[in-house]
Coordinates of C-alpha atoms in Angstrom, one line a residue:
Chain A
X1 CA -9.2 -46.0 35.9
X2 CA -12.9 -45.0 36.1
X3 CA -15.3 -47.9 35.7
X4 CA -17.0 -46.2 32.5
X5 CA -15.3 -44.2 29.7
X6 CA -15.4 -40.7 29.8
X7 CA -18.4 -39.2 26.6
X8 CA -16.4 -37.9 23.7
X9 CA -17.4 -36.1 21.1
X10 CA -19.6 -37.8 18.4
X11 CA -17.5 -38.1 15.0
X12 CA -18.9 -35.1 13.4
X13 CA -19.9 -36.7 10.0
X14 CA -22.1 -39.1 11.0
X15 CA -25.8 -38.3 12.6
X16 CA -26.1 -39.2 16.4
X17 CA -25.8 -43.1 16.5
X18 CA -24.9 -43.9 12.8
X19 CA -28.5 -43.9 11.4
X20 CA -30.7 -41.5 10.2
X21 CA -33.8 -40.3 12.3
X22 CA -35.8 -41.2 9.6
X23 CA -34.8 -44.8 9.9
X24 CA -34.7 -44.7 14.0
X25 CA -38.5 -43.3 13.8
X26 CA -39.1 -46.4 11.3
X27 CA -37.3 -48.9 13.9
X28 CA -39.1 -47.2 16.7
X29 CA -42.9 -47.9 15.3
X30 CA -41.4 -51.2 14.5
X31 CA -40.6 -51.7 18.4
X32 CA -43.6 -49.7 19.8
X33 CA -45.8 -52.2 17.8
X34 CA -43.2 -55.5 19.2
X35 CA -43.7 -54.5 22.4
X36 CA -47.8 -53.9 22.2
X37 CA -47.8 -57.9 20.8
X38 CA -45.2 -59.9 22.9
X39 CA -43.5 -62.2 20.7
X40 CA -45.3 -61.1 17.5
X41 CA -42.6 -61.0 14.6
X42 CA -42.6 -57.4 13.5
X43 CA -41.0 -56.6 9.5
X44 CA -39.0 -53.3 9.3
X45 CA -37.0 -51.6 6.5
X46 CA -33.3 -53.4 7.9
X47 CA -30.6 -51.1 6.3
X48 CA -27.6 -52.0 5.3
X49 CA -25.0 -51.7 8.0
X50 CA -21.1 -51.2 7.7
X51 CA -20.9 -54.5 8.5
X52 CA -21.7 -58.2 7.0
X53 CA -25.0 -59.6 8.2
X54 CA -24.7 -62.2 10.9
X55 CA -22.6 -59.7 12.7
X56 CA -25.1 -58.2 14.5
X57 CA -27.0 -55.7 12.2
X58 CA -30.4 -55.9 13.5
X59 CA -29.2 -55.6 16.8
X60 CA -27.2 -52.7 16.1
X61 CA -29.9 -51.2 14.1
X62 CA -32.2 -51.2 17.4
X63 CA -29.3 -50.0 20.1
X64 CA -29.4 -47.2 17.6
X65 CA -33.0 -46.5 17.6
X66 CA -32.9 -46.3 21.2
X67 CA -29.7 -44.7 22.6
X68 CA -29.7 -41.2 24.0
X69 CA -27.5 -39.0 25.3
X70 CA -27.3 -40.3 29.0
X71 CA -27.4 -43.9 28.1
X72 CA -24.6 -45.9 29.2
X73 CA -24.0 -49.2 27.0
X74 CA -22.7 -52.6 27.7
X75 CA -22.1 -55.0 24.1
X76 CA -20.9 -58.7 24.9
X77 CA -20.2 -61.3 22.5
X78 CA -20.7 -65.0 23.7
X79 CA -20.7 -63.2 27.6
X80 CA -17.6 -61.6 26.8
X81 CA -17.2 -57.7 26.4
X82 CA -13.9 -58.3 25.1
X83 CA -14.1 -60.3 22.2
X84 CA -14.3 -58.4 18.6
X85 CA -17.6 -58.2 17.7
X86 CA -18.0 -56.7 20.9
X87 CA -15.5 -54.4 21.0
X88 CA -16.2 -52.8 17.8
X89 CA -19.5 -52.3 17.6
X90 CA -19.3 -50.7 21.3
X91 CA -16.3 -48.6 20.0
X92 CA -19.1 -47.7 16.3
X93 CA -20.9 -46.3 19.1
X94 CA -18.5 -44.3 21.6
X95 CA -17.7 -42.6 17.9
X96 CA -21.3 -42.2 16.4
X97 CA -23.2 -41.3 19.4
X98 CA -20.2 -40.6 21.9
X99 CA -22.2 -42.6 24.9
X100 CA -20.6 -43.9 27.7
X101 CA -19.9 -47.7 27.3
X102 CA -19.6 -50.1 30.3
X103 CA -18.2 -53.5 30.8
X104 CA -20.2 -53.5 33.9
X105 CA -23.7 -54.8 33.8
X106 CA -24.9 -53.2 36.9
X107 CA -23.5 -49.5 34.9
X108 CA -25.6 -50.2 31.4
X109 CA -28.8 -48.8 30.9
X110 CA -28.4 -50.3 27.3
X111 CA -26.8 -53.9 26.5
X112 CA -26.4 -55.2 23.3
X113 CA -26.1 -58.8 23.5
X114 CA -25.2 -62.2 21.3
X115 CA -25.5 -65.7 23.0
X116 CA -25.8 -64.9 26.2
X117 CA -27.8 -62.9 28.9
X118 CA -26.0 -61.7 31.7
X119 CA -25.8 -63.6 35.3
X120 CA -26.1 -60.7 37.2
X121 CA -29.9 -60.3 36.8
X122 CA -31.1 -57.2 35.3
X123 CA -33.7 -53.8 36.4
X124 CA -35.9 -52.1 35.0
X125 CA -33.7 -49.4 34.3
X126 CA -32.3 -52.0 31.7
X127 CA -33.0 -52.7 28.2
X128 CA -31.7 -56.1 26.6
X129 CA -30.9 -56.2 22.5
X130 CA -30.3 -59.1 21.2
X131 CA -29.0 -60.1 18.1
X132 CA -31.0 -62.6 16.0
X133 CA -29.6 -64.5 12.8
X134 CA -32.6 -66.5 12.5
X135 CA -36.3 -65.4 14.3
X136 CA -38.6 -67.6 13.1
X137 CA -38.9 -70.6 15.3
X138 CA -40.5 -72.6 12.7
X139 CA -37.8 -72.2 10.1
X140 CA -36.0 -75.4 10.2
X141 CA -39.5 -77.6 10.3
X142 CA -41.7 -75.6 7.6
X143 CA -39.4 -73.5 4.9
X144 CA -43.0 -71.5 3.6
X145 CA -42.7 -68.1 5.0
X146 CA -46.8 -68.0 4.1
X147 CA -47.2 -71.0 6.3
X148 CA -45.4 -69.6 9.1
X149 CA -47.4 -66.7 9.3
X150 CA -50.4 -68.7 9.4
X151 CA -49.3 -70.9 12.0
X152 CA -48.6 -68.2 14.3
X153 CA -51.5 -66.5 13.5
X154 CA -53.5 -70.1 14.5
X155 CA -51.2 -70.2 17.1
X156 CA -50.8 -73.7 15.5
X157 CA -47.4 -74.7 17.4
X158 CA -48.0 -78.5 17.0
X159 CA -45.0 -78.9 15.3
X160 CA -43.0 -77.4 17.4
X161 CA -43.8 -80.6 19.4
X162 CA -42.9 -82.8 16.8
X163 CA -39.4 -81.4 16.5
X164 CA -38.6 -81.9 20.2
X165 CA -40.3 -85.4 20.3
X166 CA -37.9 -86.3 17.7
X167 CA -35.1 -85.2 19.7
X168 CA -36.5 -87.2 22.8
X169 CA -36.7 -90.2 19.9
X170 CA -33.4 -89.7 19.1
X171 CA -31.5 -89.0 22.2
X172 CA -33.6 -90.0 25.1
X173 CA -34.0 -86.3 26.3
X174 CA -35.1 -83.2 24.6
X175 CA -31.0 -82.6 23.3
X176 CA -31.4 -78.9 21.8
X177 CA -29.3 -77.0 23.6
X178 CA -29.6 -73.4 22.4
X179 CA -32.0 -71.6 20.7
X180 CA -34.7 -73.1 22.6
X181 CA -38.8 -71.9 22.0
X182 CA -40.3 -70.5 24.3
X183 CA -43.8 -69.9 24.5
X184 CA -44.3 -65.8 25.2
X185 CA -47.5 -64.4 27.1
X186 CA -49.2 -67.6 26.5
X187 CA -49.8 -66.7 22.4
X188 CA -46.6 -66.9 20.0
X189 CA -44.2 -69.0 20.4
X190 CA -40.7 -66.7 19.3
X191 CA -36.6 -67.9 19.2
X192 CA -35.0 -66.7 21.8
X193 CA -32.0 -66.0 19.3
X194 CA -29.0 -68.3 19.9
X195 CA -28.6 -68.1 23.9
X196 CA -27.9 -71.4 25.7
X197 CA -31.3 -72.6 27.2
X198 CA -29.6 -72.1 30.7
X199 CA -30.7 -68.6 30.0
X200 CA -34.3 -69.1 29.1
X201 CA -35.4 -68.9 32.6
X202 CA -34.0 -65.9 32.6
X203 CA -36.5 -64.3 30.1
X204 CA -39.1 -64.9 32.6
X205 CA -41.0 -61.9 34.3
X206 CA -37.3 -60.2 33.8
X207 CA -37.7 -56.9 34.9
X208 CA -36.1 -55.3 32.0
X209 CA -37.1 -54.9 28.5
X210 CA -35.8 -57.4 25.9
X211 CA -35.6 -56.5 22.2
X212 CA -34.5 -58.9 19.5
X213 CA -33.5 -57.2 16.0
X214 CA -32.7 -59.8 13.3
X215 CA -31.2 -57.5 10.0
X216 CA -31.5 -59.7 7.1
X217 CA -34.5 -61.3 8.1
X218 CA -36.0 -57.8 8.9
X219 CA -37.8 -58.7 11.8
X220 CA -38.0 -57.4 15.6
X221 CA -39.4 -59.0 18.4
X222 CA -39.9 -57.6 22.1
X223 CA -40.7 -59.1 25.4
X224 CA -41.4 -56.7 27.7
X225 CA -41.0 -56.8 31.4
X226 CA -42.6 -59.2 33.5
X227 CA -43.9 -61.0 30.6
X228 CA -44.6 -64.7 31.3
X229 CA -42.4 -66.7 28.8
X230 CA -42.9 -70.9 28.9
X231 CA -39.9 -73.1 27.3
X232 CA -41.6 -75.4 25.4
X233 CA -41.5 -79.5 27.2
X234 CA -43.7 -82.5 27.2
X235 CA -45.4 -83.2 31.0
X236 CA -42.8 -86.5 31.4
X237 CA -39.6 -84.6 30.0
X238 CA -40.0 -80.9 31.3
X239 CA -38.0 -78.4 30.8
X240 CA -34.3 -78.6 32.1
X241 CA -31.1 -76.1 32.1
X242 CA -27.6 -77.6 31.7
X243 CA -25.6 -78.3 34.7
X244 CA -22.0 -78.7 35.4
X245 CA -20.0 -80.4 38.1
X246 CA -17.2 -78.3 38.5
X247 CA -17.0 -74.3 39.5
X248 CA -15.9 -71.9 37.3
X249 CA -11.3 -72.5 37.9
X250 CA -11.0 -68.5 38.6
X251 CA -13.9 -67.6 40.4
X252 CA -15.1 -70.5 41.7
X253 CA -19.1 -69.6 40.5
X254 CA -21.4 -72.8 40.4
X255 CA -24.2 -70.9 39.2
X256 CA -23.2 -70.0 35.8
X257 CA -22.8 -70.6 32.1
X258 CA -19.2 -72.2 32.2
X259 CA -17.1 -72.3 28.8
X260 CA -14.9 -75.2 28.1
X261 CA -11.4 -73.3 27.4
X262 CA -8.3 -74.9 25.6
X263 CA -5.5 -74.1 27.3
X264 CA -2.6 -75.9 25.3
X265 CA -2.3 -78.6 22.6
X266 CA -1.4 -81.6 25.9
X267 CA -5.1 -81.7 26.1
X268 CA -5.5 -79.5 29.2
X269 CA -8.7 -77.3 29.4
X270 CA -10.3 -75.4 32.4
X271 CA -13.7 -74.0 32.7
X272 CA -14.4 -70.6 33.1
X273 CA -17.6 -68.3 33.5
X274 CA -19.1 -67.5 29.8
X275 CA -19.8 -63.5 31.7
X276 CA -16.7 -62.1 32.0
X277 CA -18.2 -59.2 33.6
X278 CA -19.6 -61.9 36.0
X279 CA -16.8 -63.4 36.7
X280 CA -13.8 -60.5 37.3
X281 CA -16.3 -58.8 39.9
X282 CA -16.7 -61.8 42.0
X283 CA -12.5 -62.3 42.0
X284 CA -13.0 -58.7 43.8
X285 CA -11.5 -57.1 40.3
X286 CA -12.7 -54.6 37.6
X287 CA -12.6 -55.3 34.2
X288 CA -9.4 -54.2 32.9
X289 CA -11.3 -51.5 30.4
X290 CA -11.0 -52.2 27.5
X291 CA -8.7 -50.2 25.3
X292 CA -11.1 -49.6 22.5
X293 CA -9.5 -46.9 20.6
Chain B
X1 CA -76.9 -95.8 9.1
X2 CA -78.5 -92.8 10.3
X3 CA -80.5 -90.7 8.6
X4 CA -79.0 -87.1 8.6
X5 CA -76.3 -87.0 6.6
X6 CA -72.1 -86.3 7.6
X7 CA -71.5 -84.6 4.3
X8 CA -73.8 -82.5 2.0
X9 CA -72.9 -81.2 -0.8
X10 CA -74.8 -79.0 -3.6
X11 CA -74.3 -77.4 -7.0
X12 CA -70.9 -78.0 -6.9
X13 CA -68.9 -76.1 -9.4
X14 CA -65.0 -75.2 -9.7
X15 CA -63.2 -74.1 -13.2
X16 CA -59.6 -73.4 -13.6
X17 CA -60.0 -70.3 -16.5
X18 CA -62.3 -72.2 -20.0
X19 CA -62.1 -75.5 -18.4
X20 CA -64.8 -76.9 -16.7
X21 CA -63.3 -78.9 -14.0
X22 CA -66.6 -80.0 -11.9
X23 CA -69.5 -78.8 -12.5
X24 CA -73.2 -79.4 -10.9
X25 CA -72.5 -82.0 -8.1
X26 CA -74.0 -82.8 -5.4
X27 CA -73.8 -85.6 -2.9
X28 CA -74.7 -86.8 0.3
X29 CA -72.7 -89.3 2.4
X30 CA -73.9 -91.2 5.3
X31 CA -71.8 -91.9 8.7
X32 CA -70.1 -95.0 7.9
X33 CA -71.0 -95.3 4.5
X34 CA -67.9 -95.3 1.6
X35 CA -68.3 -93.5 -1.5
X36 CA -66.4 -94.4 -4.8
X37 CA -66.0 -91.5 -7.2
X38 CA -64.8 -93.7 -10.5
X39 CA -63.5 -92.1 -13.8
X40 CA -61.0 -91.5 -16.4
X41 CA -58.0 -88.9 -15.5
X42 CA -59.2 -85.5 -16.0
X43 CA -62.7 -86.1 -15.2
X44 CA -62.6 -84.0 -12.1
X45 CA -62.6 -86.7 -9.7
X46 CA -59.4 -84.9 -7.6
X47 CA -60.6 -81.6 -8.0
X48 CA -64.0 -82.5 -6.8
X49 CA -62.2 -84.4 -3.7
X50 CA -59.7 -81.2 -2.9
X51 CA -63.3 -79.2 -2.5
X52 CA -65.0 -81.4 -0.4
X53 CA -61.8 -81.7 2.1
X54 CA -61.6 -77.8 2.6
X55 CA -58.2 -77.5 0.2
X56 CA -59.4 -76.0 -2.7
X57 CA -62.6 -73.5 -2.9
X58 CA -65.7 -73.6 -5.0
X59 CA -66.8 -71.2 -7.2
X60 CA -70.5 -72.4 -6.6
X61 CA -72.2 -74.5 -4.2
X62 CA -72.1 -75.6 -0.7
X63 CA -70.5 -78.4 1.2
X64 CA -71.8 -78.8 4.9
X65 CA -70.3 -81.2 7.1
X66 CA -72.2 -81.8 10.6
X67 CA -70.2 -81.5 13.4
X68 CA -69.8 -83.2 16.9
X69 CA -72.9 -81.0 17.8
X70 CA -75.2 -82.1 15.0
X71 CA -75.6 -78.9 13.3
X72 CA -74.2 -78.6 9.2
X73 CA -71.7 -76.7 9.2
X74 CA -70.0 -75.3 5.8
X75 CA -66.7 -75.8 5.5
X76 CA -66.0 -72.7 2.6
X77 CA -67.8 -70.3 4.7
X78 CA -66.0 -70.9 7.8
X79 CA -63.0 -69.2 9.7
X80 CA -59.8 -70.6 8.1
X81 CA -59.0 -71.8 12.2
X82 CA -62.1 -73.5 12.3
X83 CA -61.5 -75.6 8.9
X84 CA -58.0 -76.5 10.0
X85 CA -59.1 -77.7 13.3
X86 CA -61.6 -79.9 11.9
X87 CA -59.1 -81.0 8.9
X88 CA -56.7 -82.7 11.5
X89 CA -59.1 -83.9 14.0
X90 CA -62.5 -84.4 12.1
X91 CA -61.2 -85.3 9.0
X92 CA -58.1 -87.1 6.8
X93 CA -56.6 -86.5 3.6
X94 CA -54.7 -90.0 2.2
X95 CA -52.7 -89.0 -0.5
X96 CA -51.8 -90.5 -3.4
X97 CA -48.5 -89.4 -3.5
X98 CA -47.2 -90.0 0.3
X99 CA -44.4 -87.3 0.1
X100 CA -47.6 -84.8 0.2
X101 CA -49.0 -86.4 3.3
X102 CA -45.8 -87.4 5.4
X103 CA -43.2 -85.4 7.0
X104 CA -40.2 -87.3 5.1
X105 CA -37.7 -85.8 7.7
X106 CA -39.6 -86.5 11.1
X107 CA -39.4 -90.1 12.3
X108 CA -42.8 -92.2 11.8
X109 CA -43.7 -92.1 15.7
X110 CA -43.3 -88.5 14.9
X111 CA -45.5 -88.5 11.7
X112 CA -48.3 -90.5 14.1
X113 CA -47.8 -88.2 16.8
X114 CA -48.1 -84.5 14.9
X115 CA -52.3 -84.4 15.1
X116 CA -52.1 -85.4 18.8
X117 CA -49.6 -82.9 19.7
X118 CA -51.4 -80.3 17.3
X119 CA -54.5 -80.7 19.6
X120 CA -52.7 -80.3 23.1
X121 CA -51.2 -83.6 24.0
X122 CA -47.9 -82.8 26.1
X123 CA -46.8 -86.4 27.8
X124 CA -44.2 -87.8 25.1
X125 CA -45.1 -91.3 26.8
X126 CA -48.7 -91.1 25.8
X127 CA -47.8 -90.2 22.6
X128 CA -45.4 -92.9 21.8
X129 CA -47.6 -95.3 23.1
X130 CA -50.5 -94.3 20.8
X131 CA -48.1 -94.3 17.9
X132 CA -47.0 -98.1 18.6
X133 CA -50.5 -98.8 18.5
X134 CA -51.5 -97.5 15.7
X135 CA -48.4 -98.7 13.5
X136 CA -49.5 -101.7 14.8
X137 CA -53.2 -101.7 13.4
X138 CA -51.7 -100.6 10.0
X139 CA -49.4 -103.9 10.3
X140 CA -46.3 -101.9 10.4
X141 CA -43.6 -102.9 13.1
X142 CA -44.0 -101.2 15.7
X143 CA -39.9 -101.5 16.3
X144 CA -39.4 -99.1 13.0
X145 CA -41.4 -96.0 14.8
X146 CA -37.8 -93.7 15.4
X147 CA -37.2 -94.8 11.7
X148 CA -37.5 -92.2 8.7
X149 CA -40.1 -92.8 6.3
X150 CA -37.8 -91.9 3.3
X151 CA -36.3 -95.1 4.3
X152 CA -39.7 -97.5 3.8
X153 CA -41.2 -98.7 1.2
X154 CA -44.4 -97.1 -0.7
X155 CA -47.4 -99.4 0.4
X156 CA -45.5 -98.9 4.0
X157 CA -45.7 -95.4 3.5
X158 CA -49.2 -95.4 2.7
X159 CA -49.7 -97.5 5.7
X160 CA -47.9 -94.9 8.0
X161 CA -49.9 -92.0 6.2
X162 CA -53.5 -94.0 7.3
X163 CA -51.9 -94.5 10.5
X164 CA -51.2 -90.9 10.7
X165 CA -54.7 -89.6 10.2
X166 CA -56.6 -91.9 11.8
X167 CA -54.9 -91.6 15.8
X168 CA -57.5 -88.6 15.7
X169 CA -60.2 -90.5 15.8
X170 CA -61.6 -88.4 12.6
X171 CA -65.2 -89.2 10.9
X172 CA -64.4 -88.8 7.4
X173 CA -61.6 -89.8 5.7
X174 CA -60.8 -88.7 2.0
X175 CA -58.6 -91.1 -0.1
X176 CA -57.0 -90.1 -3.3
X177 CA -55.9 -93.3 -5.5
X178 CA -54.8 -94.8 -2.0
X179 CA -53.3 -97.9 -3.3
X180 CA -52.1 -95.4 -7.3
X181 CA -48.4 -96.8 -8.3
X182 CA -48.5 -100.0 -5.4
X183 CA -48.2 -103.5 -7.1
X184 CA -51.2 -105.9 -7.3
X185 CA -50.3 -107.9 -3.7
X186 CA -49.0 -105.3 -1.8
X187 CA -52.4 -103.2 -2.9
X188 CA -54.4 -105.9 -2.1
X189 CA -53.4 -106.1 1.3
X190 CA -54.3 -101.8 1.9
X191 CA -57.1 -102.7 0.5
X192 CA -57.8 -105.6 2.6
X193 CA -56.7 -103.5 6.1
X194 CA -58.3 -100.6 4.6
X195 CA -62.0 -102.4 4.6
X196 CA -61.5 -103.7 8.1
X197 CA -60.6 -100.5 9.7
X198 CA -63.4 -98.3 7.7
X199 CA -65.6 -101.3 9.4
X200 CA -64.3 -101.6 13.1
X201 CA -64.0 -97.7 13.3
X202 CA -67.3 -96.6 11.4
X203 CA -65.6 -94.2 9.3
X204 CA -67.2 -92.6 6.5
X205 CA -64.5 -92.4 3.1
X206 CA -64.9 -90.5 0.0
X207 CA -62.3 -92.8 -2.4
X208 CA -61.3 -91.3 -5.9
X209 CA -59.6 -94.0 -8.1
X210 CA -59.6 -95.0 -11.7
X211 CA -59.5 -98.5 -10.4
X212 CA -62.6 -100.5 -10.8
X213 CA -61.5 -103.4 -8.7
X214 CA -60.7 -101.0 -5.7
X215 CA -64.1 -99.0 -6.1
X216 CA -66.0 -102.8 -6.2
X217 CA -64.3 -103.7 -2.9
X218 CA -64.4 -100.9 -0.9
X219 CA -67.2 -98.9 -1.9
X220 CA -70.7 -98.9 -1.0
X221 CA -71.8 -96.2 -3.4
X222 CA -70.3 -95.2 -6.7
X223 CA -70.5 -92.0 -8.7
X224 CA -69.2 -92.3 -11.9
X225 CA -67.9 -89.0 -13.3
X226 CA -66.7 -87.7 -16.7
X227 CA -66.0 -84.2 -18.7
X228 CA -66.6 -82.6 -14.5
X229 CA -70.0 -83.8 -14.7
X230 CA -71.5 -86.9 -12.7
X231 CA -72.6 -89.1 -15.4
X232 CA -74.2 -91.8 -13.4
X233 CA -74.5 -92.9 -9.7
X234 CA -76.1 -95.7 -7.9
X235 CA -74.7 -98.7 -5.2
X236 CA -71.4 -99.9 -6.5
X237 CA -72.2 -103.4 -7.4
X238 CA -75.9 -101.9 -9.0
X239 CA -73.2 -99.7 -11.4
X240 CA -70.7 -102.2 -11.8
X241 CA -73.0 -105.4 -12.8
X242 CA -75.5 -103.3 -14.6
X243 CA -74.2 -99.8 -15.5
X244 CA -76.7 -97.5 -17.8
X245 CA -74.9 -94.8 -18.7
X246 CA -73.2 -95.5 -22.3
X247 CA -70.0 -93.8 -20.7
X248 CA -70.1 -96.1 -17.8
X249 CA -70.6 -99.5 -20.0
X250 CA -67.7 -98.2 -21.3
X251 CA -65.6 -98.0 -18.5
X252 CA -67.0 -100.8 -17.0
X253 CA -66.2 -103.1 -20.2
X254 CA -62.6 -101.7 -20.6
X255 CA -61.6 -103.7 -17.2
X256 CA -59.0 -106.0 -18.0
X257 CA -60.0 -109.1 -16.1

């Protein structure tokens, strides 16, 4: 089986990659401008998508804006590119737009993502989308959309550092796990969108472009490559990425994100790479592709 | 007391649509000097505090305050940054009702620590060691700092909110009804601590209260103000023992005593 599916024809009825142009021009500004102000929360006209919010509309909205002809996409779902989110909306696109699609990360020039970024690190040839339920960092610690903005236009991140003093208050460490701010080009402080902050470091200087599309909060962020991006720490409790001490139980990876998999109800569970792409290609295997339609 | 004054104020005036809510004031307050402004509720005594801290702006009239450098600086005419920055390290707002000056959901070490982390300070061991401190110096115990303060009581939440403001070292404080809804020996006791630190850390306070007994112990200087307008000012026990105004013999002989 080839390693990329063959380009179809795009379903006739729809325009090329679901949306309009008019709406792709619209999300385009609304990158050009994220990209000109790394971090910087941009507002856009989010449409409504043929799916619920939460299920990845903004990022879908900006793969769309994006895609052409030759691009060859990659969607993963938690690090898998065979769980459903995944599959479908790579599948909305083999139909709308009749790209390839990938489940290898070296293939994609486009990867739409959700929790994860892949282990295998990324080129410039690559763009990232991410798919954001909640962008404002600030959210959870001041519910005034008018204050928000003026912090971040103050660059007024001091509470920030209250929230992750409580959690050292609370738990003797900074405990947030996922979702952890980050600091980007030394000027706003933006969510990373729900990745584990084993990734964060990733989002440093990365070569390839990161976009971040949030659909019923109508924002988009970008960081664009080689920006510096900072996770958020206090001088005696820096910054740290989780850790396990076992390897990944088919692989045998210590170097990446390892879910915690139950395997039956005796109470057994092995732990396996998050990056299934990862993962299969260092047990000398392919992907089996997916069957998705 | 120096001569050049922290705070100057001039032709003061701020309506909300017909009514008059302050109108012709001006002031000056000295480095470690405590100003009472006394009067009955809806006499403008808030709305003539919320101008002078930077919250609220007024429709005429100036209010300079002279910064670290020397120079008067005023504080409506300035770069919304600049005003915040010297809100939470030159300045304090007290509030009467503490749900508007804490963080309810942040721990009280937290509540101490926000101004120093807002002006840079990364090292979580510095910070909790300021906050223990200060809790301290406001007589709370220091062993409640990782508690919420939903969970304390008022006069211990206004503790924790003078605690708050004052571990950035600020000039001027701005008190509204500090001790407003406390009972008699729990106020007396702010009051009390209050004094003393004003005293060991030179602070100059602008204190609005209805309270006559709080404006005679605290205050230095009194303005007495009614209908927006400052009906009569002079040193607090000057007012108090000998008021002129017929307003002010008024309020004076209304006490309860």
């Amino acid at each position: 089986m080839s390693a990329a599916l063959k380009p179809r024809l795009p379903a006739r009825s729809y325009n090329f990659a679901y949306l309009d142009e008019q709406t792709k021009k619209m999300i385009r500004r609304a990158i050009l401008k994220a990209v000109a102000i790394p971090g910087h929360q941009v507002p856009f006209a989010s449409r409504e998508m043929p799916l619920p919010y939460g299920w990845g509309t903004g990022g879908i909205q900006v793969t769309a804006s994006i895609l052409g002809r030759d691009d060859v996409l990659k969607v993963i779902d938690q690090g898998a590119d065979d769980t459903t989110n995944a599959v479908n909306i790579r599948r909305l696109f083999a139909k709308t737009a009749g790209v390839r699609t990938t489940t290898h990360t070296e293939e994609a020039t486009v990867i739409q993502t959700r929790h994860r970024i892949p282990e295998r690190p990324l080129t410039e040839n690559q763009i990232l989308v991410f798919q954001v339920p909640i962008p404002e960092p600030l959210r959870w610690l001041e519910p005034r959309e008018s204050e928000t903005l003026k912090l971040h236009a103050l660059a007024d991140y001091g509470l920030m550092h209250v929230h992750l003093y409580e959690d050292i208050a609370t738990h003797g460490r900074i405990a947030r796990s996922y979702d952890y701010p980050a600091l980007v080009h030394e000027r706003y402080v933006a969510s990373p969108s729900p990745i584990p902050k084993f990734d964060n470091p990733k989002l440093d200087r990365s070569p390839a472009l990161m976009l971040f599309g949030a659909g019923r909060e109508k924002r988009i962020y970008a960081i664009p490559p080689h920006t510096r991006v900072k996770s958020l720490d206090f001088e005696d409790h820096p910054f740290s990425v989780q850790r396990w001490d076992r390897a990944c139980e088919l692989c045998g990876a210590r170097d990446s994100f390892l879910d915690e998999v139950v395997t039956d109800d005796q109470g057994n569970r092995m732990f396996v790479c998050s990056d299934s792409d990862y993962c299969e290609t260092r047990r000398g295997g392919r992907t089996p592709e997916a069957a998705d339609d | 007391m120096t001569e050049l004054p922290l705070l100057r104020v001039t032709g003061l005036a701020k309506s909300f649509g017909r009514i008059r809510a302050c109108h012709g004031v001006s002031l000056e307050l000295y480095p470690g000097e405590v100003l009472g402004i006394v009067g009955e509720s809806g006499s403008g005594k808030t709305t003539l505090l919320r101008c002078l801290s930077g919250e609220l702006a007024p429709e005429q009239g100036t209010v300079e305050f002279r910064n670290t450098d020397g120079a008067l600086e005023d504080i409506h005419r300035m770069s919304e940054a600049r005003r915040r920055f010297l809100q939470r390290t030159q300045w304090g707002i007290v509030h009467q009702n503490p749900h508007d000056g804490l963080r309810m959901r942040v721990s009280a070490g937290g509540n101490v620590g926000e101004r120093l982390m807002a002006a840079g300070e990364r090292h979580y061991g510095r910070i909790r060691a300021e906050a223990v401190a200060w809790l301290d110096r406001v007589e709370l115990d220091p062993a409640r700092i990782d508690d919420l303060p939903l969970l304390f009581s008022g006069g211990m939440q206004q503790r924790l909110q003078i605690a708050r403001i004052l571990v950035s070292r600020p000039r001027l404080v701005f008190l509204d009804e500090p001790t407003g809804g406390l009972d008699v020996s729990v106020q007396a006791r702010i009051l009390d601590m209050l004094r003393r630190l004003a005293r060991d850390l030179g602070l100059a306070a602008v204190i609005v209260t209805h309270d006559l007994g709080v404006a005679r112990l605290l205050t230095d200087r009194l303005m007495v103000m009614r209908r927006g307008e400052v009906v009569e000012e002079g040193l607090t026990d000057q007012v108090l023992d000998d008021p002129h105004g017929p307003y002010t013999q008024l309020l004076v002989s209304s006490v309860i005593a």
